[in-house]
Every structure is written in structure tokens, then in C-alpha cells.
């Protein structure tokens, strides 16, 4: 068995587990013990999955794998780290650390590299999906840099971390589904076999955040 095959076995196994476990933090009470337990397990599985993904990308370079690994890594990393940066307006220790800056800038650099490879025709894998993933990584990275540089400016609110955590962790989960669908649901036409989870979860994220905002605005009225 080759080194690549070993990483692939672990990658696929943890990916399947993450795909199953990732549903549980969504359906359990937010902030509760079960939510935290399943969320940590999902993050741990994703971490192992991504370590294997980066190792396989290094062993057999592929533009699509590079873009997917970068996007999923920033989604997971930033989605977890934001839990420790809930109130940057009150606590200096809740503001971004050098590790946050380094990880975000690194992923932005990879996103730009992917776009250069695509533009020069030196890419492997589905170019449309790779471009979409690179754009997603760049958008998320620029957003995070803005939050790091101006942690209390627009659109800061005391609940902003909730929306960021939700969006980024669901983004990480959609990356798992994209990889699974692209490899196993081959009956779907390309590039939609890889893109449909991203489109679906982007719509769900927007709908969920809008619902939370509406509930927040109605709550004082109900209390009165």
C-alpha cells in the first residue's frame, strides 16, 4: 500500500463519519451539551480529514483539491476560532491573534494562486468548481481580514459571532458533501455534482441568519 493510499483511506473514512456527525450539531439545541459535543467531534474529524487532504495534495498536486482543501480549512479554522472572539469590543484577548492572520493570509494566497493557474491553463480538475472555490476562499478571507483589522466597526454586533460560526461551520460541512457528491454521485452532470451542496448551503445559511435576525427583533416586542 502506498503512502497516498493510506492517506486516502483515512480521508474517505473520516469524511463519511464527518458527513454523518455534521448533521447532529445542526439539529441539537445551540449552546447545549450535545451541540458542543457533536460540534467538537465534527471539528476533530474535519481536522483529520483536512490533514490527509493536504498530504494527498502535496503527493499528487491537483488544482481542484488545493482549492477545496484551502476553502474547507479556512471555513473550519475560522468557524471554530470565532467562538473565542465573541466580544472584541469588550476584551482585547477576543481580537485576532497572529495565528488567525497567518492562516487567513495563507488561504488568500492559495486562492490567488489557484486563479493564476486557472487563467494560465495549468490547472487540473474541474476548472469551474476550482474557480468557485477560490472565489469563496478569497471572499471569506477578505471578510476575516476586515473583521481582524476593524473588529468593532460595521457590521459588528454582539451576535455577529453567532452568524459567523453558523455560516463557516455549515460551509465546512458543505465542502464534505461536495467532495462526496463529486466522487460518488457521478450521475449528476458536471460541474453540478460538486457545486450543488455549496449552492444549497449558501441558501440555507442566508435563510437561517435572516430567521435569527427576525426573531431577535421580535423578541423585545413579545417581552413588552
JSON list of C-alpha atoms in Angstrom, two decimals:
[
{"chain": "A", "resi": 1, "resn": "UNK", "atom": "CA", "xyz": [0.00, 0.00, 0.00]},
{"chain": "A", "resi": 2, "resn": "UNK", "atom": "CA", "xyz": [1.38, 3.41, -0.99]},
{"chain": "A", "resi": 3, "resn": "UNK", "atom": "CA", "xyz": [1.54, 6.44, 1.30]},
{"chain": "A", "resi": 4, "resn": "UNK", "atom": "CA", "xyz": [-1.07, 8.16, -0.85]},
{"chain": "A", "resi": 5, "resn": "UNK", "atom": "CA", "xyz": [-3.44, 5.19, -0.50]},
{"chain": "A", "resi": 6, "resn": "UNK", "atom": "CA", "xyz": [-3.04, 5.24, 3.28]},
{"chain": "A", "resi": 7, "resn": "UNK", "atom": "CA", "xyz": [-3.96, 8.91, 3.47]},
{"chain": "A", "resi": 8, "resn": "UNK", "atom": "CA", "xyz": [-6.85, 8.30, 1.07]},
{"chain": "A", "resi": 9, "resn": "UNK", "atom": "CA", "xyz": [-8.34, 5.54, 3.25]},
{"chain": "A", "resi": 10, "resn": "UNK", "atom": "CA", "xyz": [-8.22, 7.72, 6.35]},
{"chain": "A", "resi": 11, "resn": "UNK", "atom": "CA", "xyz": [-9.52, 10.71, 4.39]},
{"chain": "A", "resi": 12, "resn": "UNK", "atom": "CA", "xyz": [-12.53, 8.85, 3.00]},
{"chain": "A", "resi": 13, "resn": "UNK", "atom": "CA", "xyz": [-13.31, 7.15, 6.32]},
{"chain": "A", "resi": 14, "resn": "UNK", "atom": "CA", "xyz": [-13.24, 10.38, 8.32]},
{"chain": "A", "resi": 15, "resn": "UNK", "atom": "CA", "xyz": [-15.15, 12.13, 5.54]},
{"chain": "A", "resi": 16, "resn": "UNK", "atom": "CA", "xyz": [-18.00, 9.64, 5.75]},
{"chain": "A", "resi": 17, "resn": "UNK", "atom": "CA", "xyz": [-18.05, 9.96, 9.54]},
{"chain": "A", "resi": 18, "resn": "UNK", "atom": "CA", "xyz": [-17.99, 13.77, 9.34]},
{"chain": "A", "resi": 19, "resn": "UNK", "atom": "CA", "xyz": [-20.86, 13.68, 6.86]},
{"chain": "A", "resi": 20, "resn": "UNK", "atom": "CA", "xyz": [-22.98, 11.75, 9.38]},
{"chain": "A", "resi": 21, "resn": "UNK", "atom": "CA", "xyz": [-21.84, 13.54, 12.54]},
{"chain": "A", "resi": 22, "resn": "UNK", "atom": "CA", "xyz": [-22.08, 17.00, 10.97]},
{"chain": "A", "resi": 23, "resn": "UNK", "atom": "CA", "xyz": [-25.87, 16.86, 10.96]},
{"chain": "A", "resi": 24, "resn": "UNK", "atom": "CA", "xyz": [-26.08, 16.49, 14.76]},
{"chain": "A", "resi": 25, "resn": "UNK", "atom": "CA", "xyz": [-24.78, 19.94, 15.82]},
{"chain": "A", "resi": 26, "resn": "UNK", "atom": "CA", "xyz": [-27.38, 21.43, 13.47]},
{"chain": "A", "resi": 27, "resn": "UNK", "atom": "CA", "xyz": [-30.36, 19.60, 14.97]},
{"chain": "A", "resi": 28, "resn": "UNK", "atom": "CA", "xyz": [-29.36, 19.83, 18.66]},
{"chain": "A", "resi": 29, "resn": "UNK", "atom": "CA", "xyz": [-30.01, 22.82, 20.92]},
{"chain": "A", "resi": 30, "resn": "UNK", "atom": "CA", "xyz": [-27.47, 25.53, 20.23]},
{"chain": "A", "resi": 31, "resn": "UNK", "atom": "CA", "xyz": [-25.06, 26.03, 23.11]},
{"chain": "A", "resi": 32, "resn": "UNK", "atom": "CA", "xyz": [-26.22, 22.86, 24.84]},
{"chain": "A", "resi": 33, "resn": "UNK", "atom": "CA", "xyz": [-24.01, 19.99, 25.92]},
{"chain": "A", "resi": 34, "resn": "UNK", "atom": "CA", "xyz": [-25.00, 17.78, 22.98]},
{"chain": "A", "resi": 35, "resn": "UNK", "atom": "CA", "xyz": [-24.38, 20.60, 20.49]},
{"chain": "A", "resi": 36, "resn": "UNK", "atom": "CA", "xyz": [-20.92, 21.24, 21.89]},
{"chain": "A", "resi": 37, "resn": "UNK", "atom": "CA", "xyz": [-20.04, 17.53, 21.99]},
{"chain": "A", "resi": 38, "resn": "UNK", "atom": "CA", "xyz": [-21.10, 16.78, 18.43]},
{"chain": "A", "resi": 39, "resn": "UNK", "atom": "CA", "xyz": [-19.60, 20.04, 17.21]},
{"chain": "A", "resi": 40, "resn": "UNK", "atom": "CA", "xyz": [-16.23, 19.20, 18.70]},
{"chain": "A", "resi": 41, "resn": "UNK", "atom": "CA", "xyz": [-16.37, 15.69, 17.27]},
{"chain": "A", "resi": 42, "resn": "UNK", "atom": "CA", "xyz": [-17.22, 17.09, 13.83]},
{"chain": "A", "resi": 43, "resn": "UNK", "atom": "CA", "xyz": [-14.35, 19.59, 14.07]},
{"chain": "A", "resi": 44, "resn": "UNK", "atom": "CA", "xyz": [-11.95, 16.81, 15.09]},
{"chain": "A", "resi": 45, "resn": "UNK", "atom": "CA", "xyz": [-12.99, 14.60, 12.20]},
{"chain": "A", "resi": 46, "resn": "UNK", "atom": "CA", "xyz": [-12.67, 17.53, 9.81]},
{"chain": "A", "resi": 47, "resn": "UNK", "atom": "CA", "xyz": [-9.19, 18.29, 11.12]},
{"chain": "A", "resi": 48, "resn": "UNK", "atom": "CA", "xyz": [-8.04, 14.72, 10.41]},
{"chain": "A", "resi": 49, "resn": "UNK", "atom": "CA", "xyz": [-9.75, 14.79, 7.02]},
{"chain": "A", "resi": 50, "resn": "UNK", "atom": "CA", "xyz": [-8.01, 18.04, 6.07]},
{"chain": "A", "resi": 51, "resn": "UNK", "atom": "CA", "xyz": [-4.58, 16.89, 7.21]},
{"chain": "A", "resi": 52, "resn": "UNK", "atom": "CA", "xyz": [-4.97, 13.92, 4.87]},
{"chain": "A", "resi": 53, "resn": "UNK", "atom": "CA", "xyz": [-6.29, 16.19, 2.10]},
{"chain": "A", "resi": 54, "resn": "UNK", "atom": "CA", "xyz": [-3.25, 18.46, 2.31]},
{"chain": "A", "resi": 55, "resn": "UNK", "atom": "CA", "xyz": [-0.92, 15.46, 2.38]},
{"chain": "A", "resi": 56, "resn": "UNK", "atom": "CA", "xyz": [-2.56, 13.96, -0.72]},
{"chain": "A", "resi": 57, "resn": "UNK", "atom": "CA", "xyz": [-2.45, 17.32, -2.49]},
{"chain": "A", "resi": 58, "resn": "UNK", "atom": "CA", "xyz": [1.27, 17.52, -1.78]},
{"chain": "A", "resi": 59, "resn": "UNK", "atom": "CA", "xyz": [1.84, 13.97, -3.05]},
{"chain": "A", "resi": 60, "resn": "UNK", "atom": "CA", "xyz": [-0.31, 14.36, -6.17]},
{"chain": "A", "resi": 61, "resn": "UNK", "atom": "CA", "xyz": [-0.89, 18.02, -6.90]},
{"chain": "A", "resi": 62, "resn": "UNK", "atom": "CA", "xyz": [-4.34, 18.90, -8.22]},
{"chain": "A", "resi": 63, "resn": "UNK", "atom": "CA", "xyz": [-5.78, 22.41, -8.50]},
{"chain": "A", "resi": 64, "resn": "UNK", "atom": "CA", "xyz": [-9.28, 21.34, -7.52]},
{"chain": "A", "resi": 65, "resn": "UNK", "atom": "CA", "xyz": [-8.06, 19.51, -4.40]},
{"chain": "A", "resi": 66, "resn": "UNK", "atom": "CA", "xyz": [-5.92, 22.52, -3.49]},
{"chain": "A", "resi": 67, "resn": "UNK", "atom": "CA", "xyz": [-8.85, 24.93, -3.79]},
{"chain": "A", "resi": 68, "resn": "UNK", "atom": "CA", "xyz": [-11.22, 22.63, -1.90]},
{"chain": "A", "resi": 69, "resn": "UNK", "atom": "CA", "xyz": [-8.71, 21.98, 0.89]},
{"chain": "A", "resi": 70, "resn": "UNK", "atom": "CA", "xyz": [-7.99, 25.70, 1.29]},
{"chain": "A", "resi": 71, "resn": "UNK", "atom": "CA", "xyz": [-11.65, 26.69, 1.41]},
{"chain": "A", "resi": 72, "resn": "UNK", "atom": "CA", "xyz": [-12.63, 23.93, 3.83]},
{"chain": "A", "resi": 73, "resn": "UNK", "atom": "CA", "xyz": [-9.63, 24.66, 6.05]},
{"chain": "A", "resi": 74, "resn": "UNK", "atom": "CA", "xyz": [-10.45, 28.34, 6.41]},
{"chain": "A", "resi": 75, "resn": "UNK", "atom": "CA", "xyz": [-14.15, 27.58, 6.98]},
{"chain": "A", "resi": 76, "resn": "UNK", "atom": "CA", "xyz": [-13.35, 25.13, 9.78]},
{"chain": "A", "resi": 77, "resn": "UNK", "atom": "CA", "xyz": [-10.50, 27.11, 11.31]},
{"chain": "A", "resi": 78, "resn": "UNK", "atom": "CA", "xyz": [-12.31, 30.44, 11.32]},
{"chain": "A", "resi": 79, "resn": "UNK", "atom": "CA", "xyz": [-15.63, 28.87, 12.33]},
{"chain": "A", "resi": 80, "resn": "UNK", "atom": "CA", "xyz": [-14.02, 27.39, 15.44]},
{"chain": "A", "resi": 81, "resn": "UNK", "atom": "CA", "xyz": [-11.76, 30.34, 16.26]},
{"chain": "A", "resi": 82, "resn": "UNK", "atom": "CA", "xyz": [-14.64, 32.84, 16.21]},
{"chain": "A", "resi": 83, "resn": "UNK", "atom": "CA", "xyz": [-16.03, 31.13, 19.31]},
{"chain": "A", "resi": 84, "resn": "UNK", "atom": "CA", "xyz": [-13.09, 32.62, 21.21]},
{"chain": "A", "resi": 85, "resn": "UNK", "atom": "CA", "xyz": [-13.61, 36.08, 19.71]},
{"chain": "A", "resi": 86, "resn": "UNK", "atom": "CA", "xyz": [-17.20, 36.80, 20.71]},
{"chain": "A", "resi": 87, "resn": "UNK", "atom": "CA", "xyz": [-16.73, 40.26, 22.22]},
{"chain": "A", "resi": 88, "resn": "UNK", "atom": "CA", "xyz": [-13.78, 42.12, 20.68]},
{"chain": "A", "resi": 89, "resn": "UNK", "atom": "CA", "xyz": [-15.45, 45.37, 21.75]},
{"chain": "A", "resi": 90, "resn": "UNK", "atom": "CA", "xyz": [-15.01, 44.45, 25.43]},
{"chain": "A", "resi": 91, "resn": "UNK", "atom": "CA", "xyz": [-11.99, 42.16, 25.57]},
{"chain": "A", "resi": 92, "resn": "UNK", "atom": "CA", "xyz": [-8.65, 42.70, 23.89]},
{"chain": "A", "resi": 93, "resn": "UNK", "atom": "CA", "xyz": [-7.98, 38.97, 24.16]},
{"chain": "A", "resi": 94, "resn": "UNK", "atom": "CA", "xyz": [-11.01, 38.32, 21.94]},
{"chain": "A", "resi": 95, "resn": "UNK", "atom": "CA", "xyz": [-9.35, 40.03, 18.99]},
{"chain": "A", "resi": 96, "resn": "UNK", "atom": "CA", "xyz": [-7.47, 38.21, 16.24]},
{"chain": "A", "resi": 97, "resn": "UNK", "atom": "CA", "xyz": [-4.10, 36.67, 17.05]},
{"chain": "A", "resi": 98, "resn": "UNK", "atom": "CA", "xyz": [-1.08, 36.22, 14.75]},
{"chain": "A", "resi": 99, "resn": "UNK", "atom": "CA", "xyz": [-2.24, 32.66, 14.06]},
{"chain": "A", "resi": 100, "resn": "UNK", "atom": "CA", "xyz": [-5.55, 34.00, 12.72]},
{"chain": "A", "resi": 101, "resn": "UNK", "atom": "CA", "xyz": [-3.79, 36.50, 10.46]},
{"chain": "A", "resi": 102, "resn": "UNK", "atom": "CA", "xyz": [-1.30, 33.91, 9.20]},
{"chain": "A", "resi": 103, "resn": "UNK", "atom": "CA", "xyz": [-3.92, 31.27, 8.39]},
{"chain": "A", "resi": 104, "resn": "UNK", "atom": "CA", "xyz": [-6.19, 33.76, 6.63]},
{"chain": "A", "resi": 105, "resn": "UNK", "atom": "CA", "xyz": [-3.41, 35.35, 4.59]},
{"chain": "A", "resi": 106, "resn": "UNK", "atom": "CA", "xyz": [-2.13, 31.90, 3.66]},
{"chain": "A", "resi": 107, "resn": "UNK", "atom": "CA", "xyz": [-5.50, 30.80, 2.31]},
{"chain": "A", "resi": 108, "resn": "UNK", "atom": "CA", "xyz": [-5.91, 34.09, 0.41]},
{"chain": "A", "resi": 109, "resn": "UNK", "atom": "CA", "xyz": [-2.52, 33.46, -1.18]},
{"chain": "A", "resi": 110, "resn": "UNK", "atom": "CA", "xyz": [-3.59, 29.95, -2.18]},
{"chain": "A", "resi": 111, "resn": "UNK", "atom": "CA", "xyz": [-6.84, 31.29, -3.64]},
{"chain": "A", "resi": 112, "resn": "UNK", "atom": "CA", "xyz": [-4.94, 33.78, -5.77]},
{"chain": "A", "resi": 113, "resn": "UNK", "atom": "CA", "xyz": [-2.51, 31.05, -6.86]},
{"chain": "A", "resi": 114, "resn": "UNK", "atom": "CA", "xyz": [-5.43, 28.85, -7.96]},
{"chain": "A", "resi": 115, "resn": "UNK", "atom": "CA", "xyz": [-6.84, 31.71, -10.06]},
{"chain": "A", "resi": 116, "resn": "UNK", "atom": "CA", "xyz": [-3.43, 32.24, -11.68]},
{"chain": "A", "resi": 117, "resn": "UNK", "atom": "CA", "xyz": [-3.19, 28.53, -12.51]},
{"chain": "A", "resi": 118, "resn": "UNK", "atom": "CA", "xyz": [-6.69, 28.58, -13.98]},
{"chain": "A", "resi": 119, "resn": "UNK", "atom": "CA", "xyz": [-6.01, 31.71, -16.04]},
{"chain": "A", "resi": 120, "resn": "UNK", "atom": "CA", "xyz": [-2.77, 30.26, -17.43]},
{"chain": "A", "resi": 121, "resn": "UNK", "atom": "CA", "xyz": [-4.35, 26.91, -18.30]},
{"chain": "A", "resi": 122, "resn": "UNK", "atom": "CA", "xyz": [-2.15, 24.96, -15.90]},
{"chain": "A", "resi": 123, "resn": "UNK", "atom": "CA", "xyz": [-4.94, 23.58, -13.73]},
{"chain": "A", "resi": 124, "resn": "UNK", "atom": "CA", "xyz": [-6.16, 20.05, -13.10]},
{"chain": "A", "resi": 125, "resn": "UNK", "atom": "CA", "xyz": [-9.71, 19.00, -12.33]},
{"chain": "A", "resi": 126, "resn": "UNK", "atom": "CA", "xyz": [-12.97, 20.89, -12.96]},
{"chain": "A", "resi": 127, "resn": "UNK", "atom": "CA", "xyz": [-11.99, 24.49, -13.64]},
{"chain": "A", "resi": 128, "resn": "UNK", "atom": "CA", "xyz": [-15.44, 25.95, -12.91]},
{"chain": "A", "resi": 129, "resn": "UNK", "atom": "CA", "xyz": [-15.60, 24.36, -9.48]},
{"chain": "A", "resi": 130, "resn": "UNK", "atom": "CA", "xyz": [-11.99, 25.32, -8.73]},
{"chain": "A", "resi": 131, "resn": "UNK", "atom": "CA", "xyz": [-12.72, 28.94, -9.64]},
{"chain": "A", "resi": 132, "resn": "UNK", "atom": "CA", "xyz": [-15.84, 28.95, -7.45]},
{"chain": "A", "resi": 133, "resn": "UNK", "atom": "CA", "xyz": [-13.88, 27.51, -4.52]},
{"chain": "A", "resi": 134, "resn": "UNK", "atom": "CA", "xyz": [-11.06, 30.03, -4.97]},
{"chain": "A", "resi": 135, "resn": "UNK", "atom": "CA", "xyz": [-13.58, 32.87, -5.07]},
{"chain": "A", "resi": 136, "resn": "UNK", "atom": "CA", "xyz": [-15.20, 31.55, -1.90]},
{"chain": "A", "resi": 137, "resn": "UNK", "atom": "CA", "xyz": [-11.84, 31.33, -0.12]},
{"chain": "A", "resi": 138, "resn": "UNK", "atom": "CA", "xyz": [-10.94, 34.87, -1.17]},
{"chain": "A", "resi": 139, "resn": "UNK", "atom": "CA", "xyz": [-14.32, 36.26, -0.10]},
{"chain": "A", "resi": 140, "resn": "UNK", "atom": "CA", "xyz": [-14.12, 34.60, 3.29]},
{"chain": "A", "resi": 141, "resn": "UNK", "atom": "CA", "xyz": [-10.50, 35.60, 3.72]},
{"chain": "A", "resi": 142, "resn": "UNK", "atom": "CA", "xyz": [-11.10, 39.27, 2.89]},
{"chain": "A", "resi": 143, "resn": "UNK", "atom": "CA", "xyz": [-14.08, 39.29, 5.27]},
{"chain": "A", "resi": 144, "resn": "UNK", "atom": "CA", "xyz": [-11.94, 37.87, 8.07]},
{"chain": "A", "resi": 145, "resn": "UNK", "atom": "CA", "xyz": [-9.17, 40.41, 7.44]},
{"chain": "A", "resi": 146, "resn": "UNK", "atom": "CA", "xyz": [-11.73, 43.18, 7.70]},
{"chain": "A", "resi": 147, "resn": "UNK", "atom": "CA", "xyz": [-13.01, 41.77, 10.99]},
{"chain": "A", "resi": 148, "resn": "UNK", "atom": "CA", "xyz": [-9.43, 41.46, 12.30]},
{"chain": "A", "resi": 149, "resn": "UNK", "atom": "CA", "xyz": [-8.45, 44.99, 11.31]},
{"chain": "A", "resi": 150, "resn": "UNK", "atom": "CA", "xyz": [-11.69, 46.67, 12.43]},
{"chain": "A", "resi": 151, "resn": "UNK", "atom": "CA", "xyz": [-13.23, 44.31, 14.99]},
{"chain": "A", "resi": 152, "resn": "UNK", "atom": "CA", "xyz": [-15.84, 46.76, 16.30]},
{"chain": "A", "resi": 153, "resn": "UNK", "atom": "CA", "xyz": [-16.77, 48.63, 13.12]},
{"chain": "A", "resi": 154, "resn": "UNK", "atom": "CA", "xyz": [-19.66, 47.92, 10.75]},
{"chain": "A", "resi": 155, "resn": "UNK", "atom": "CA", "xyz": [-21.34, 45.42, 10.73]},
{"chain": "A", "resi": 156, "resn": "UNK", "atom": "CA", "xyz": [-20.28, 44.49, 14.25]},
{"chain": "A", "resi": 157, "resn": "UNK", "atom": "CA", "xyz": [-22.97, 43.42, 16.69]},
{"chain": "A", "resi": 158, "resn": "UNK", "atom": "CA", "xyz": [-22.90, 41.43, 19.91]},
{"chain": "A", "resi": 159, "resn": "UNK", "atom": "CA", "xyz": [-24.34, 38.45, 18.00]},
{"chain": "A", "resi": 160, "resn": "UNK", "atom": "CA", "xyz": [-22.11, 38.66, 14.93]},
{"chain": "A", "resi": 161, "resn": "UNK", "atom": "CA", "xyz": [-20.02, 35.72, 16.13]},
{"chain": "A", "resi": 162, "resn": "UNK", "atom": "CA", "xyz": [-23.15, 33.53, 16.07]},
{"chain": "A", "resi": 163, "resn": "UNK", "atom": "CA", "xyz": [-23.79, 34.22, 12.40]},
{"chain": "A", "resi": 164, "resn": "UNK", "atom": "CA", "xyz": [-20.13, 33.78, 11.51]},
{"chain": "A", "resi": 165, "resn": "UNK", "atom": "CA", "xyz": [-19.89, 30.47, 13.36]},
{"chain": "A", "resi": 166, "resn": "UNK", "atom": "CA", "xyz": [-23.06, 29.21, 11.71]},
{"chain": "A", "resi": 167, "resn": "UNK", "atom": "CA", "xyz": [-22.04, 30.24, 8.20]},
{"chain": "A", "resi": 168, "resn": "UNK", "atom": "CA", "xyz": [-18.50, 28.93, 8.41]},
{"chain": "A", "resi": 169, "resn": "UNK", "atom": "CA", "xyz": [-19.27, 25.57, 10.02]},
{"chain": "A", "resi": 170, "resn": "UNK", "atom": "CA", "xyz": [-22.05, 24.93, 7.54]},
{"chain": "A", "resi": 171, "resn": "UNK", "atom": "CA", "xyz": [-19.59, 25.92, 4.83]},
{"chain": "A", "resi": 172, "resn": "UNK", "atom": "CA", "xyz": [-17.15, 23.30, 6.11]},
{"chain": "A", "resi": 173, "resn": "UNK", "atom": "CA", "xyz": [-19.92, 20.72, 6.10]},
{"chain": "A", "resi": 174, "resn": "UNK", "atom": "CA", "xyz": [-20.91, 21.62, 2.54]},
{"chain": "A", "resi": 175, "resn": "UNK", "atom": "CA", "xyz": [-17.29, 21.02, 1.49]},
{"chain": "A", "resi": 176, "resn": "UNK", "atom": "CA", "xyz": [-17.59, 17.43, 2.76]},
{"chain": "A", "resi": 177, "resn": "UNK", "atom": "CA", "xyz": [-20.79, 16.93, 0.80]},
{"chain": "A", "resi": 178, "resn": "UNK", "atom": "CA", "xyz": [-19.23, 18.49, -2.31]},
{"chain": "A", "resi": 179, "resn": "UNK", "atom": "CA", "xyz": [-16.32, 16.06, -2.21]},
{"chain": "A", "resi": 180, "resn": "UNK", "atom": "CA", "xyz": [-18.63, 13.11, -1.58]},
{"chain": "A", "resi": 181, "resn": "UNK", "atom": "CA", "xyz": [-21.03, 14.11, -4.35]},
{"chain": "A", "resi": 182, "resn": "UNK", "atom": "CA", "xyz": [-18.28, 14.77, -6.86]},
{"chain": "A", "resi": 183, "resn": "UNK", "atom": "CA", "xyz": [-16.78, 11.33, -6.31]},
{"chain": "A", "resi": 184, "resn": "UNK", "atom": "CA", "xyz": [-19.86, 9.16, -5.81]},
{"chain": "A", "resi": 185, "resn": "UNK", "atom": "CA", "xyz": [-22.89, 10.91, -7.32]},
{"chain": "A", "resi": 186, "resn": "UNK", "atom": "CA", "xyz": [-21.45, 10.77, -10.80]},
{"chain": "A", "resi": 187, "resn": "UNK", "atom": "CA", "xyz": [-24.89, 10.53, -12.40]},
{"chain": "A", "resi": 188, "resn": "UNK", "atom": "CA", "xyz": [-25.25, 14.28, -11.85]},
{"chain": "A", "resi": 189, "resn": "UNK", "atom": "CA", "xyz": [-23.78, 16.41, -14.65]},
{"chain": "A", "resi": 190, "resn": "UNK", "atom": "CA", "xyz": [-20.54, 18.28, -14.02]},
{"chain": "A", "resi": 191, "resn": "UNK", "atom": "CA", "xyz": [-19.91, 20.75, -12.50]},
{"chain": "A", "resi": 192, "resn": "UNK", "atom": "CA", "xyz": [-23.20, 20.50, -10.56]},
{"chain": "A", "resi": 193, "resn": "UNK", "atom": "CA", "xyz": [-22.22, 17.22, -8.97]},
{"chain": "A", "resi": 194, "resn": "UNK", "atom": "CA", "xyz": [-19.69, 19.27, -6.95]},
{"chain": "A", "resi": 195, "resn": "UNK", "atom": "CA", "xyz": [-21.50, 22.60, -6.81]},
{"chain": "A", "resi": 196, "resn": "UNK", "atom": "CA", "xyz": [-24.99, 21.71, -5.63]},
{"chain": "A", "resi": 197, "resn": "UNK", "atom": "CA", "xyz": [-24.05, 21.37, -1.93]},
{"chain": "A", "resi": 198, "resn": "UNK", "atom": "CA", "xyz": [-22.42, 24.81, -1.98]},
{"chain": "A", "resi": 199, "resn": "UNK", "atom": "CA", "xyz": [-25.45, 26.42, -3.62]},
{"chain": "A", "resi": 200, "resn": "UNK", "atom": "CA", "xyz": [-27.86, 24.64, -1.28]},
{"chain": "A", "resi": 201, "resn": "UNK", "atom": "CA", "xyz": [-25.98, 25.52, 1.89]},
{"chain": "A", "resi": 202, "resn": "UNK", "atom": "CA", "xyz": [-25.45, 29.14, 0.87]},
{"chain": "A", "resi": 203, "resn": "UNK", "atom": "CA", "xyz": [-29.22, 29.46, 0.56]},
{"chain": "A", "resi": 204, "resn": "UNK", "atom": "CA", "xyz": [-29.73, 27.71, 3.91]},
{"chain": "A", "resi": 205, "resn": "UNK", "atom": "CA", "xyz": [-27.18, 29.97, 5.61]},
{"chain": "A", "resi": 206, "resn": "UNK", "atom": "CA", "xyz": [-28.90, 33.13, 4.33]},
{"chain": "A", "resi": 207, "resn": "UNK", "atom": "CA", "xyz": [-32.35, 31.82, 5.32]},
{"chain": "A", "resi": 208, "resn": "UNK", "atom": "CA", "xyz": [-31.14, 30.78, 8.78]},
{"chain": "A", "resi": 209, "resn": "UNK", "atom": "CA", "xyz": [-29.43, 34.10, 9.52]},
{"chain": "A", "resi": 210, "resn": "UNK", "atom": "CA", "xyz": [-32.47, 36.05, 8.33]},
{"chain": "A", "resi": 211, "resn": "UNK", "atom": "CA", "xyz": [-34.65, 33.91, 10.63]},
{"chain": "A", "resi": 212, "resn": "UNK", "atom": "CA", "xyz": [-32.37, 34.61, 13.59]},
{"chain": "A", "resi": 213, "resn": "UNK", "atom": "CA", "xyz": [-32.41, 38.35, 12.88]},
{"chain": "A", "resi": 214, "resn": "UNK", "atom": "CA", "xyz": [-36.20, 38.42, 12.62]},
{"chain": "A", "resi": 215, "resn": "UNK", "atom": "CA", "xyz": [-36.55, 36.50, 15.89]},
{"chain": "A", "resi": 216, "resn": "UNK", "atom": "CA", "xyz": [-34.14, 38.87, 17.60]},
{"chain": "A", "resi": 217, "resn": "UNK", "atom": "CA", "xyz": [-36.14, 41.93, 16.51]},
{"chain": "A", "resi": 218, "resn": "UNK", "atom": "CA", "xyz": [-39.44, 40.41, 17.56]},
{"chain": "A", "resi": 219, "resn": "UNK", "atom": "CA", "xyz": [-38.23, 39.30, 20.98]},
{"chain": "A", "resi": 220, "resn": "UNK", "atom": "CA", "xyz": [-38.37, 42.74, 22.70]},
{"chain": "A", "resi": 221, "resn": "UNK", "atom": "CA", "xyz": [-41.90, 43.26, 21.27]},
{"chain": "A", "resi": 222, "resn": "UNK", "atom": "CA", "xyz": [-43.04, 39.93, 22.63]},
{"chain": "A", "resi": 223, "resn": "UNK", "atom": "CA", "xyz": [-41.46, 40.69, 26.01]},
{"chain": "A", "resi": 224, "resn": "UNK", "atom": "CA", "xyz": [-43.31, 44.01, 26.14]}
]
